[in-house]
Amino acid sequence: AMVLGVPLRQYALSVVCSFGSMALGSHCMHLYMQPEFNVSSNEFEAEMAARRRAIEDVQRMALDDRFAGQQPSAATWRQQGSKVE
C-alpha cells in the first residue's frame, strides 16, 4: 500500500494521465499558436541595438533635464580656484 492507502496501480495511472494531459495540451497550443522557432539573429541584434539606443536617449534626456543650468563652466572653476588660497 502506498501513501494514504492508494494502490500503486492507481497512483501510476494518475501520474501517467496527468503528464499525458500536460504534454497533449502543450502540443495542441504549439500547433494552434505556431510560435516562430526560426528567429533570425540579425533581427534580434537589431532589436537589442534599438533598445540600447532608446535607453541611452532616455538617460541622456533625464540627465540633461536634471542638470540643466547647474554645471558651472570651466571659467567659473578657474575663478573659484584662484580665490581659494
Short mmCIF file of N, CA and C in Angstrom, two decimals:
data_model
loop_
_atom_site.label_atom_id
_atom_site.label_comp_id
_atom_site.label_asym_id
_atom_site.label_seq_id
_atom_site.Cartn_x
_atom_site.Cartn_y
_atom_site.Cartn_z
N ALA A 1 0.85 -1.20 0.00
CA ALA A 1 0.00 0.00 0.00
C ALA A 1 0.88 1.25 0.00
N MET A 2 0.44 2.24 -0.74
CA MET A 2 1.19 3.50 -0.86
C MET A 2 0.67 4.50 0.17
N VAL A 3 1.08 5.71 0.03
CA VAL A 3 0.67 6.77 0.95
C VAL A 3 -0.84 6.94 0.89
N LEU A 4 -1.46 7.11 2.02
CA LEU A 4 -2.91 7.29 2.17
C LEU A 4 -3.70 6.11 1.62
N GLY A 5 -3.09 4.98 1.52
CA GLY A 5 -3.79 3.78 1.09
C GLY A 5 -4.10 3.70 -0.38
N VAL A 6 -3.43 4.49 -1.20
CA VAL A 6 -3.65 4.45 -2.66
C VAL A 6 -2.81 3.34 -3.25
N PRO A 7 -3.42 2.45 -4.01
CA PRO A 7 -2.63 1.36 -4.61
C PRO A 7 -1.67 1.89 -5.67
N LEU A 8 -0.57 1.17 -5.86
CA LEU A 8 0.45 1.57 -6.82
C LEU A 8 -0.12 1.71 -8.22
N ARG A 9 -1.00 0.83 -8.63
CA ARG A 9 -1.59 0.89 -9.97
C ARG A 9 -2.37 2.18 -10.18
N GLN A 10 -3.17 2.57 -9.19
CA GLN A 10 -3.96 3.80 -9.31
C GLN A 10 -3.04 5.02 -9.31
N TYR A 11 -1.99 5.02 -8.49
CA TYR A 11 -1.03 6.12 -8.44
C TYR A 11 -0.32 6.27 -9.78
N ALA A 12 0.15 5.15 -10.34
CA ALA A 12 0.85 5.19 -11.63
C ALA A 12 -0.09 5.68 -12.74
N LEU A 13 -1.34 5.22 -12.73
CA LEU A 13 -2.31 5.67 -13.73
C LEU A 13 -2.55 7.17 -13.61
N SER A 14 -2.64 7.66 -12.39
CA SER A 14 -2.85 9.10 -12.15
C SER A 14 -1.68 9.91 -12.67
N VAL A 15 -0.46 9.45 -12.42
CA VAL A 15 0.75 10.16 -12.88
C VAL A 15 0.80 10.16 -14.41
N VAL A 16 0.54 9.03 -15.03
CA VAL A 16 0.58 8.93 -16.50
C VAL A 16 -0.50 9.83 -17.12
N CYS A 17 -1.69 9.82 -16.57
CA CYS A 17 -2.77 10.66 -17.11
C CYS A 17 -2.45 12.15 -16.93
N SER A 18 -1.90 12.51 -15.79
CA SER A 18 -1.55 13.92 -15.54
C SER A 18 -0.48 14.40 -16.52
N PHE A 19 0.58 13.62 -16.65
CA PHE A 19 1.66 14.00 -17.56
C PHE A 19 1.17 13.99 -19.00
N GLY A 20 0.36 13.00 -19.36
CA GLY A 20 -0.16 12.92 -20.72
C GLY A 20 -1.03 14.11 -21.08
N SER A 21 -1.89 14.54 -20.16
CA SER A 21 -2.74 15.69 -20.46
C SER A 21 -1.91 16.96 -20.58
N MET A 22 -0.86 17.09 -19.76
CA MET A 22 0.00 18.26 -19.87
C MET A 22 0.73 18.27 -21.21
N ALA A 23 1.28 17.13 -21.60
CA ALA A 23 2.01 17.06 -22.86
C ALA A 23 1.08 17.29 -24.05
N LEU A 24 -0.11 16.71 -24.03
CA LEU A 24 -1.06 16.90 -25.11
C LEU A 24 -1.52 18.35 -25.19
N GLY A 25 -1.77 18.98 -24.06
CA GLY A 25 -2.16 20.39 -24.04
C GLY A 25 -1.07 21.28 -24.59
N SER A 26 0.16 21.01 -24.21
CA SER A 26 1.29 21.79 -24.72
C SER A 26 1.43 21.63 -26.23
N HIS A 27 1.29 20.40 -26.70
CA HIS A 27 1.40 20.14 -28.14
C HIS A 27 0.28 20.85 -28.91
N CYS A 28 -0.93 20.79 -28.39
CA CYS A 28 -2.06 21.45 -29.05
C CYS A 28 -1.85 22.96 -29.11
N MET A 29 -1.36 23.55 -28.03
CA MET A 29 -1.13 25.00 -28.02
C MET A 29 -0.03 25.38 -29.01
N HIS A 30 1.00 24.55 -29.14
CA HIS A 30 2.04 24.85 -30.11
C HIS A 30 1.51 24.75 -31.54
N LEU A 31 0.63 23.79 -31.79
CA LEU A 31 0.04 23.68 -33.12
C LEU A 31 -0.88 24.87 -33.41
N TYR A 32 -1.61 25.31 -32.40
CA TYR A 32 -2.56 26.41 -32.59
C TYR A 32 -1.84 27.76 -32.69
N MET A 33 -0.92 28.03 -31.78
CA MET A 33 -0.24 29.33 -31.75
C MET A 33 0.87 29.43 -32.79
N GLN A 34 1.48 28.34 -33.16
CA GLN A 34 2.57 28.27 -34.13
C GLN A 34 3.68 29.28 -33.82
N PRO A 35 4.38 29.09 -32.72
CA PRO A 35 5.46 30.04 -32.39
C PRO A 35 6.57 29.95 -33.43
N GLU A 36 7.20 31.06 -33.66
CA GLU A 36 8.27 31.11 -34.66
C GLU A 36 9.56 30.60 -34.03
N PHE A 37 10.02 29.46 -34.48
CA PHE A 37 11.23 28.87 -33.92
C PHE A 37 12.48 29.35 -34.65
N ASN A 38 12.34 29.82 -35.87
CA ASN A 38 13.49 30.25 -36.65
C ASN A 38 13.63 31.77 -36.56
N VAL A 39 14.16 32.25 -35.45
CA VAL A 39 14.35 33.68 -35.26
C VAL A 39 15.72 34.05 -35.82
N SER A 40 15.73 35.02 -36.70
CA SER A 40 17.00 35.45 -37.28
C SER A 40 17.81 36.21 -36.24
N SER A 41 19.09 35.89 -36.14
CA SER A 41 19.93 36.57 -35.16
C SER A 41 20.13 38.03 -35.54
N ASN A 42 20.06 38.35 -36.83
CA ASN A 42 20.21 39.74 -37.24
C ASN A 42 19.05 40.59 -36.73
N GLU A 43 17.83 40.04 -36.78
CA GLU A 43 16.67 40.77 -36.26
C GLU A 43 16.82 40.98 -34.76
N PHE A 44 17.28 39.95 -34.06
CA PHE A 44 17.45 40.06 -32.61
C PHE A 44 18.50 41.11 -32.27
N GLU A 45 19.62 41.09 -32.99
CA GLU A 45 20.68 42.06 -32.73
C GLU A 45 20.22 43.47 -33.04
N ALA A 46 19.44 43.64 -34.10
CA ALA A 46 18.93 44.97 -34.45
C ALA A 46 17.96 45.47 -33.37
N GLU A 47 17.12 44.58 -32.86
CA GLU A 47 16.18 44.97 -31.81
C GLU A 47 16.93 45.35 -30.54
N MET A 48 17.96 44.59 -30.18
CA MET A 48 18.73 44.91 -28.98
C MET A 48 19.46 46.25 -29.13
N ALA A 49 19.99 46.52 -30.32
CA ALA A 49 20.67 47.80 -30.55
C ALA A 49 19.67 48.95 -30.45
N ALA A 50 18.47 48.76 -30.99
CA ALA A 50 17.45 49.81 -30.91
C ALA A 50 17.05 50.05 -29.46
N ARG A 51 16.91 48.99 -28.69
CA ARG A 51 16.57 49.15 -27.26
C ARG A 51 17.68 49.87 -26.53
N ARG A 52 18.92 49.50 -26.81
CA ARG A 52 20.05 50.14 -26.16
C ARG A 52 20.09 51.64 -26.47
N ARG A 53 19.86 51.99 -27.75
CA ARG A 53 19.84 53.41 -28.14
C ARG A 53 18.71 54.15 -27.45
N ALA A 54 17.54 53.53 -27.35
CA ALA A 54 16.40 54.17 -26.70
C ALA A 54 16.69 54.42 -25.22
N ILE A 55 17.30 53.45 -24.55
CA ILE A 55 17.64 53.62 -23.14
C ILE A 55 18.66 54.73 -22.97
N GLU A 56 19.68 54.77 -23.84
CA GLU A 56 20.69 55.83 -23.76
C GLU A 56 20.06 57.19 -23.99
N ASP A 57 19.13 57.29 -24.94
CA ASP A 57 18.46 58.57 -25.20
C ASP A 57 17.67 59.04 -23.99
N VAL A 58 16.94 58.13 -23.37
CA VAL A 58 16.14 58.49 -22.19
C VAL A 58 17.05 58.92 -21.04
N GLN A 59 18.15 58.19 -20.83
CA GLN A 59 19.08 58.56 -19.77
C GLN A 59 19.69 59.92 -20.05
N ARG A 60 20.06 60.17 -21.29
CA ARG A 60 20.66 61.45 -21.65
C ARG A 60 19.66 62.58 -21.42
N MET A 61 18.40 62.38 -21.83
CA MET A 61 17.38 63.41 -21.63
C MET A 61 17.14 63.65 -20.15
N ALA A 62 17.11 62.59 -19.35
CA ALA A 62 16.87 62.73 -17.91
C ALA A 62 18.02 63.51 -17.26
N LEU A 63 19.25 63.21 -17.63
CA LEU A 63 20.39 63.93 -17.06
C LEU A 63 20.41 65.37 -17.54
N ASP A 64 20.08 65.61 -18.80
CA ASP A 64 20.05 66.98 -19.31
C ASP A 64 19.00 67.80 -18.58
N ASP A 65 17.83 67.22 -18.33
CA ASP A 65 16.77 67.95 -17.62
C ASP A 65 17.16 68.19 -16.16
N ARG A 66 17.82 67.22 -15.57
CA ARG A 66 18.15 67.33 -14.15
C ARG A 66 19.25 68.34 -13.89
N PHE A 67 20.26 68.36 -14.76
CA PHE A 67 21.42 69.20 -14.51
C PHE A 67 21.47 70.42 -15.42
N ALA A 68 20.38 70.76 -16.07
CA ALA A 68 20.38 71.91 -16.98
C ALA A 68 20.65 73.18 -16.18
N GLY A 69 21.68 73.91 -16.56
CA GLY A 69 22.00 75.18 -15.91
C GLY A 69 22.69 75.05 -14.57
N GLN A 70 22.97 73.85 -14.12
CA GLN A 70 23.60 73.68 -12.81
C GLN A 70 25.11 73.48 -12.91
N GLN A 71 25.60 73.10 -14.06
CA GLN A 71 27.03 72.83 -14.19
C GLN A 71 27.76 74.14 -14.51
N PRO A 72 28.68 74.52 -13.67
CA PRO A 72 29.44 75.74 -13.94
C PRO A 72 30.42 75.52 -15.09
N SER A 73 30.71 76.57 -15.77
CA SER A 73 31.65 76.46 -16.89
C SER A 73 33.07 76.36 -16.36
N ALA A 74 34.01 76.09 -17.25
CA ALA A 74 35.41 75.96 -16.86
C ALA A 74 35.95 77.30 -16.35
N ALA A 75 35.48 78.40 -16.92
CA ALA A 75 35.93 79.72 -16.48
C ALA A 75 35.53 79.96 -15.03
N THR A 76 34.33 79.52 -14.65
CA THR A 76 33.86 79.69 -13.28
C THR A 76 34.75 78.90 -12.32
N TRP A 77 35.14 77.69 -12.71
CA TRP A 77 36.01 76.87 -11.87
C TRP A 77 37.37 77.54 -11.69
N ARG A 78 37.87 78.13 -12.78
CA ARG A 78 39.18 78.79 -12.67
C ARG A 78 39.10 79.98 -11.72
N GLN A 79 37.99 80.73 -11.79
CA GLN A 79 37.85 81.89 -10.92
C GLN A 79 37.74 81.46 -9.47
N GLN A 80 37.00 80.40 -9.19
CA GLN A 80 36.86 79.93 -7.82
C GLN A 80 38.19 79.37 -7.32
N GLY A 81 38.95 78.72 -8.19
CA GLY A 81 40.24 78.15 -7.79
C GLY A 81 41.23 79.23 -7.42
N SER A 82 41.20 80.36 -8.10
CA SER A 82 42.16 81.43 -7.77
C SER A 82 41.80 82.13 -6.47
N LYS A 83 40.52 82.08 -6.06
CA LYS A 83 40.09 82.75 -4.82
C LYS A 83 40.42 81.93 -3.58
N VAL A 84 40.58 80.64 -3.75
CA VAL A 84 40.75 79.76 -2.58
C VAL A 84 42.19 79.81 -2.13
N GLU A 85 42.82 80.51 -1.68
CA GLU A 85 44.24 80.48 -1.34
C GLU A 85 44.50 80.11 0.06
#
